mmCIF file of C-alpha atoms in Angstrom:
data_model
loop_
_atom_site.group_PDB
_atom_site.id
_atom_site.type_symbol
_atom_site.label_atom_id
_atom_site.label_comp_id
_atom_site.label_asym_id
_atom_site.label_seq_id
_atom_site.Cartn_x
_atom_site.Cartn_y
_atom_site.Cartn_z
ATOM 1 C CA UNK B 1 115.210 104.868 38.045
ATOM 2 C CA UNK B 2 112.078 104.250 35.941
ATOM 3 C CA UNK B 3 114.175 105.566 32.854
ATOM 4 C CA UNK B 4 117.050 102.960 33.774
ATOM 5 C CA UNK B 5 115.276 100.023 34.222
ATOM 6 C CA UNK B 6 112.845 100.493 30.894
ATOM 7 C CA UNK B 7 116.004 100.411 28.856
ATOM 8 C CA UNK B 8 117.783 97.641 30.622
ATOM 9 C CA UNK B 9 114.409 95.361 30.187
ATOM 10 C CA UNK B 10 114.745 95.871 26.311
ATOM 11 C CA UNK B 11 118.778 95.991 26.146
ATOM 12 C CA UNK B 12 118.555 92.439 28.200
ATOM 13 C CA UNK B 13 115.762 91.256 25.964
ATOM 14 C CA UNK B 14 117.282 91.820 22.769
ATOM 15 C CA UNK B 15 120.820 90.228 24.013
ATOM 16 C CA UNK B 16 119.674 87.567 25.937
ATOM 17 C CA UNK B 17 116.283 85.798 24.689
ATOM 18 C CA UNK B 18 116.496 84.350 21.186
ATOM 19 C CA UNK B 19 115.315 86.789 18.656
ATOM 20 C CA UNK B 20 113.225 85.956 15.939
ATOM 21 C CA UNK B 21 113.038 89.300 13.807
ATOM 22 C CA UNK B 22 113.955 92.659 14.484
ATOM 23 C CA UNK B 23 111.791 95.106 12.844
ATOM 24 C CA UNK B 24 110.518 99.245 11.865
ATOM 25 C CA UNK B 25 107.131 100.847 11.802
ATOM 26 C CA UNK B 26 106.645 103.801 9.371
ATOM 27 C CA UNK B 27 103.612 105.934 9.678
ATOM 28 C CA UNK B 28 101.467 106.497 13.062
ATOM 29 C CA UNK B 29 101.745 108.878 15.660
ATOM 30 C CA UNK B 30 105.322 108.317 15.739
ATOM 31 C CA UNK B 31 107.904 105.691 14.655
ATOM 32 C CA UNK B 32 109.484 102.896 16.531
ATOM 33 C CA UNK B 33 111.881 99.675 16.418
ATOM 34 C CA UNK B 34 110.924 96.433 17.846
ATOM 35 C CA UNK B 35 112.088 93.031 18.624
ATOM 36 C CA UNK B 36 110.126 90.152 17.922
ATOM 37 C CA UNK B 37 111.617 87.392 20.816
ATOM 38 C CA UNK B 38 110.909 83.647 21.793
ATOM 39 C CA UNK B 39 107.819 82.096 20.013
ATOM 40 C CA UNK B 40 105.288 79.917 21.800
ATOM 41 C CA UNK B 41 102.957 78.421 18.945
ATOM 42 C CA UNK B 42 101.029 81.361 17.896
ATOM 43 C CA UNK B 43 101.819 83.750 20.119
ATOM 44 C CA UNK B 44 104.930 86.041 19.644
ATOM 45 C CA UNK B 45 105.888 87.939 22.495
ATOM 46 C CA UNK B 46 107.449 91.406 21.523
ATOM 47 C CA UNK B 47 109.513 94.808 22.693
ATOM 48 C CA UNK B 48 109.554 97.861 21.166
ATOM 49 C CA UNK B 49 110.655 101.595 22.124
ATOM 50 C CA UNK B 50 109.236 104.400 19.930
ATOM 51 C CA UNK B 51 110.706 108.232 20.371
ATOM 52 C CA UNK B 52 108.864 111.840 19.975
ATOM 53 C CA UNK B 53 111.212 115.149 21.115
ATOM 54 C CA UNK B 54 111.913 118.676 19.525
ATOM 55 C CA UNK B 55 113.711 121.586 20.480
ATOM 56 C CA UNK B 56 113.470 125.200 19.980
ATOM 57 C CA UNK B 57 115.590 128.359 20.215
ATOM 58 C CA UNK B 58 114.706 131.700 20.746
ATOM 59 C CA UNK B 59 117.113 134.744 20.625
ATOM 60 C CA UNK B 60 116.077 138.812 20.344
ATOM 61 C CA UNK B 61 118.115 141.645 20.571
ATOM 62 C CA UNK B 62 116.481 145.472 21.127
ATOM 63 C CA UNK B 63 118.049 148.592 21.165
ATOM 64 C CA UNK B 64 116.189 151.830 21.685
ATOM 65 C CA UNK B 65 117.453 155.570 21.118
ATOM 66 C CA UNK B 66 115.999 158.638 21.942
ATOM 67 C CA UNK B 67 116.997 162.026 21.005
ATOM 68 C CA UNK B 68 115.576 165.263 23.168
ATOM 69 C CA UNK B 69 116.830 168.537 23.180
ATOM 70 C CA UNK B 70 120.371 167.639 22.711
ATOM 71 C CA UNK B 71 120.249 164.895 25.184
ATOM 72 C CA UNK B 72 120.360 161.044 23.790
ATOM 73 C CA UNK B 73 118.927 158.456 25.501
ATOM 74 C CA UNK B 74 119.390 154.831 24.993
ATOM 75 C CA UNK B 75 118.496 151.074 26.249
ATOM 76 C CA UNK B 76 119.173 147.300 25.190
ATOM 77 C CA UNK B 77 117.567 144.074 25.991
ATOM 78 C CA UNK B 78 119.139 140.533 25.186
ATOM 79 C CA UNK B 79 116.432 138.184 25.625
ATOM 80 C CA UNK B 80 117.137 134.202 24.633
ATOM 81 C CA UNK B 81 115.792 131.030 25.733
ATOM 82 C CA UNK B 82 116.177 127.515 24.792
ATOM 83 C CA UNK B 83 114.069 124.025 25.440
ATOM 84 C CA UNK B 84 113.864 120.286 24.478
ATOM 85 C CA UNK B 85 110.975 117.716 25.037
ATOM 86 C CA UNK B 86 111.668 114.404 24.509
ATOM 87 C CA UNK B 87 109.470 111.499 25.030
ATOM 88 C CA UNK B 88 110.754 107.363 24.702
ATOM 89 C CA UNK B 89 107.822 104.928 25.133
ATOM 90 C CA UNK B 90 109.074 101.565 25.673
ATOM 91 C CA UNK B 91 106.658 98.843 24.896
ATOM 92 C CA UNK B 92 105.987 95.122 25.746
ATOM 93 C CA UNK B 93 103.198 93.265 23.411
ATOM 94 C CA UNK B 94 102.200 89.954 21.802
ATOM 95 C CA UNK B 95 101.505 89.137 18.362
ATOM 96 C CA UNK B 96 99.036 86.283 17.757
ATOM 97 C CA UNK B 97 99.032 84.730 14.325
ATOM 98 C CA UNK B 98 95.549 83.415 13.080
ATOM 99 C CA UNK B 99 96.207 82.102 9.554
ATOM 100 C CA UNK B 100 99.318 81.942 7.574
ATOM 101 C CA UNK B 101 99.237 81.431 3.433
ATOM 102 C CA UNK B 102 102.969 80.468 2.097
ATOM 103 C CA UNK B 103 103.820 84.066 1.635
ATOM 104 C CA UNK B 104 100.942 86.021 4.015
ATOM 105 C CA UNK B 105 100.649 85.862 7.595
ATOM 106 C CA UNK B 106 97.977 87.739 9.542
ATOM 107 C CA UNK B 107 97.631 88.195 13.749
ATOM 108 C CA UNK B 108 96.549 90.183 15.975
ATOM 109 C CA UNK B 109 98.170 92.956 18.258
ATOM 110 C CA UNK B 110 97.947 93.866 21.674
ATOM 111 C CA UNK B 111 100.933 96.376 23.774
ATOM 112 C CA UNK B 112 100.983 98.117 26.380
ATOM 113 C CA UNK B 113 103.322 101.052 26.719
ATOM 114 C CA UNK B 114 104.258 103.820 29.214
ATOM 115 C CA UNK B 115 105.741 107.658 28.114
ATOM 116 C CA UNK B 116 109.247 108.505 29.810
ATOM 117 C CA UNK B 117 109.249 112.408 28.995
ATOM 118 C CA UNK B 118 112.793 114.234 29.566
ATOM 119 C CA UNK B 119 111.918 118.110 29.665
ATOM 120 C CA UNK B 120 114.540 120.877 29.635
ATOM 121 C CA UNK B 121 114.035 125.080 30.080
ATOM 122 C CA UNK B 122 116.246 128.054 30.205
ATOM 123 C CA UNK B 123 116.191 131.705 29.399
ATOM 124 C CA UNK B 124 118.997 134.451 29.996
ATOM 125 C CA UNK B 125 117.594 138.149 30.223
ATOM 126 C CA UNK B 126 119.862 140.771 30.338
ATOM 127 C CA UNK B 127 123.215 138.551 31.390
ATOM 128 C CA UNK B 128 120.607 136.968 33.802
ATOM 129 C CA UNK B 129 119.601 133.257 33.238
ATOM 130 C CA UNK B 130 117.030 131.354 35.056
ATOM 131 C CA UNK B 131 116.257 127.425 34.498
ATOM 132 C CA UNK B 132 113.938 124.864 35.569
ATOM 133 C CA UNK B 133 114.455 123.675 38.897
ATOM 134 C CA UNK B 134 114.090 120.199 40.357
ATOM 135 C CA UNK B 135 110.669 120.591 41.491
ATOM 136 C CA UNK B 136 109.443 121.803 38.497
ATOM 137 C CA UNK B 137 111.160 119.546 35.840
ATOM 138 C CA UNK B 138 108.991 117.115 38.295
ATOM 139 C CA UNK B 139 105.975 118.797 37.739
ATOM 140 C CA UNK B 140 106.064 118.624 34.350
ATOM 141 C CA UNK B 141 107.441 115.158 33.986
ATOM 142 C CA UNK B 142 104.414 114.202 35.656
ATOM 143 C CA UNK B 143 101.806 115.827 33.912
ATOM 144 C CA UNK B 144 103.602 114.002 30.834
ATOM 145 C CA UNK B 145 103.353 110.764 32.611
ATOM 146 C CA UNK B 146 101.044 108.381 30.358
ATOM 147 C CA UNK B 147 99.858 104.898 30.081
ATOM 148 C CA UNK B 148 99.116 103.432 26.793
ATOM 149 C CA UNK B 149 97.267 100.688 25.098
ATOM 150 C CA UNK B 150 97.435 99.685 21.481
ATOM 151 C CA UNK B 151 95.473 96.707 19.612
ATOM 152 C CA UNK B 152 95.300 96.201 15.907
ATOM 153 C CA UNK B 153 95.569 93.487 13.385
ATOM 154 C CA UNK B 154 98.452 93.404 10.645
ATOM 155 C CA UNK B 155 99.719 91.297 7.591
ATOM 156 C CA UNK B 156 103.020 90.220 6.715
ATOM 157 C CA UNK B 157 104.413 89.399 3.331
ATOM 158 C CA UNK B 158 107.541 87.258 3.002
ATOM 159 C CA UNK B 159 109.811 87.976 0.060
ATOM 160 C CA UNK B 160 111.759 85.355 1.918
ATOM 161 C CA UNK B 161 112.636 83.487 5.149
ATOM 162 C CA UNK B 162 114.832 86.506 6.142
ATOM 163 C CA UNK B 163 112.534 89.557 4.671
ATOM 164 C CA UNK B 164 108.839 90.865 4.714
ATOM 165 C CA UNK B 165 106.942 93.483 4.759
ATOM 166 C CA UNK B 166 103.746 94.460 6.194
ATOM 167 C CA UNK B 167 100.984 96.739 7.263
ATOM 168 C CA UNK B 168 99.025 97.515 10.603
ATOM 169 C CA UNK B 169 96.012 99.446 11.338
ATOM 170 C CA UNK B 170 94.682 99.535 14.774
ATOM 171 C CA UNK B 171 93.432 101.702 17.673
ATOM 172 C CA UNK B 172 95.844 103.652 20.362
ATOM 173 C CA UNK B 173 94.165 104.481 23.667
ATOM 174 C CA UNK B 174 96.371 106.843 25.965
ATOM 175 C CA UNK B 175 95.592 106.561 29.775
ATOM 176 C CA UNK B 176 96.282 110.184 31.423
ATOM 177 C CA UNK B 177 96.376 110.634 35.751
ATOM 178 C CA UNK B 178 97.468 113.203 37.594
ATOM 179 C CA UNK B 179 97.617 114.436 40.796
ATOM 180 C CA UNK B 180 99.569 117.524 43.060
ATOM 181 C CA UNK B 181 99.182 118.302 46.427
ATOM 182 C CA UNK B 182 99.402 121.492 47.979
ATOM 183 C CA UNK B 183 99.477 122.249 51.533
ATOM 184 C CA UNK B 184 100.801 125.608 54.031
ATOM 185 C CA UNK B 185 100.282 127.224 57.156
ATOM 186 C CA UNK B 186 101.470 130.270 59.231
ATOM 187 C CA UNK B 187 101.541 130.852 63.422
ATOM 188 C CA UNK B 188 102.723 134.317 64.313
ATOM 189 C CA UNK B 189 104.515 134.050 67.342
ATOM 190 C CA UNK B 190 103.250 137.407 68.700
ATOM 191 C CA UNK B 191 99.437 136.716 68.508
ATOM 192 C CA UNK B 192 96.849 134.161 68.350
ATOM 193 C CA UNK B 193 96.766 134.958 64.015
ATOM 194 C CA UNK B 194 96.897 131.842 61.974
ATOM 195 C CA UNK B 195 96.240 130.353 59.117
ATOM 196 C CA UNK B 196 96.373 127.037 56.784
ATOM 197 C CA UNK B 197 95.789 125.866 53.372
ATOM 198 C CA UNK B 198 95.693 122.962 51.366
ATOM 199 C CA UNK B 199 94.644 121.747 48.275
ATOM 200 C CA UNK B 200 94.642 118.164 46.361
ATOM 201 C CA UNK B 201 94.093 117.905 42.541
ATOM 202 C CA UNK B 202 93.365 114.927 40.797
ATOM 203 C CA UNK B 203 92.549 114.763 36.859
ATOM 204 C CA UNK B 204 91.726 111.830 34.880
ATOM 205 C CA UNK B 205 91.196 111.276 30.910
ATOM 206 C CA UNK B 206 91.773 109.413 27.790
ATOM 207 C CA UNK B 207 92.687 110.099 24.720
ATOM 208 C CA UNK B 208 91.991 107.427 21.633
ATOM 209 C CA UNK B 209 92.635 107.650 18.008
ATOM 210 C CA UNK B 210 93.004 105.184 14.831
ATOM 211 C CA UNK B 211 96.209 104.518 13.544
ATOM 212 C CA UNK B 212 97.480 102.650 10.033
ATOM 213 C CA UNK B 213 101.497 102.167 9.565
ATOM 214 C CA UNK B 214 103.459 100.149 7.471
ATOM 215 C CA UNK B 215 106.130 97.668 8.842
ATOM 216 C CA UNK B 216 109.821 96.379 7.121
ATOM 217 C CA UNK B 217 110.897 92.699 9.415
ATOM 218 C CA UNK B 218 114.434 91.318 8.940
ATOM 219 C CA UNK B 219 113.983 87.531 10.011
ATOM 220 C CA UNK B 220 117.013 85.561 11.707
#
């Protein structure tokens, strides 16, 4: 549900609210597409998704053969296994514009953004597969489940009314929390033996790091 509504909040954005530029940043921890919308004085309200994910694919074949006294021996083993990770990171920040030249305009940058991660396992061994089951696709998900804050300070350069480029150097703070519970018990029903468990984990951290990209904004 999470998933849905992040991508109907910038699908609705970009169709309904006036737009005034669409744009690309190149370089950074990864790359993403905004939409500058709306425009009150200085401030320029903005939404953004970037995207991380890779793959991999795994496949090995053994055979084995043993000769001993006449008598042959032999075994195989088929072993592949296959996985994605993908992460989207939708994002919702302002732009404030402190001084603007004819061609140049400079502002400020604050977003927030959150990381959707979509994680995917399987292995066959022998004609026998195994996957990732509910519970743990949840587990994971989880774990992957982080906050972020970026603020920075760019420049724009207009070739023209509907063009510019521009660069952005900043700092990316990444918010990480999480939690699992863990809790069992056994009664026999033939004697007074029982026992009970539980455990509750809870980490915390952050992660921060410098970032410089360059942008390319189509104006409208």
């Amino acid at each position: 549900m999470k998933k849905l509504m992040c991508f109907m909040l910038i699908a609705v954005t970009s169709i309904v609210f006036p737009q005034k530029s669409m744009g690309v940043r190149i370089g950074g921890p990864t790359q993403s597409y905004y939409l500058n919308v709306f425009k009150f004085g200085a401030i320029q309200p903005m939404v953004g998704m970037d995207y991380w994910g890779g793959s991999f694919n795994y496949e090995l074949d053994e055979k084995y053969t043993e000769t001993d006294y006449g008598e042959t021996y032999s075994s195989e083993d088929n072993l592949s296994a296959k996985g994605s990770l993908h992460l989207f990171m939708p994002r919702l920040g302002i732009k404030y514009y402190r001084s603007t030249t004819k061609n140049i305009k400079s502002y400020f940058l604050a977003e927030g953004f959150i990381v959707i991660p979509i994680v995917n396992f399987e292995s066959t061994s022998n004609g026998k597969k195994e996957e990732l089951d509910e519970d743990e696709k949840k587990q994971i998900q989880d774990a992957l489940d982080l906050i972020g804050l970026t603020f920075g300070f760019g420049n724009e350069y207009y070739f023209s009314d509907q063009f510019s480029i521009g660069a952005e150097f900043g700092l990316n703070v990444v918010l990480w929390n999480f939690s699992d519970e863990y809790s069992d018990e056994y009664h026999s029903n033939y004697s007074d033996y029982s026992w009970e468990e539980s455990s509750k984990l809870e980490v915390k951290a952050g992660l921060g790091g410098g970032f410089a990209r360059m942008t390319i904004n189509f104006h409208y």
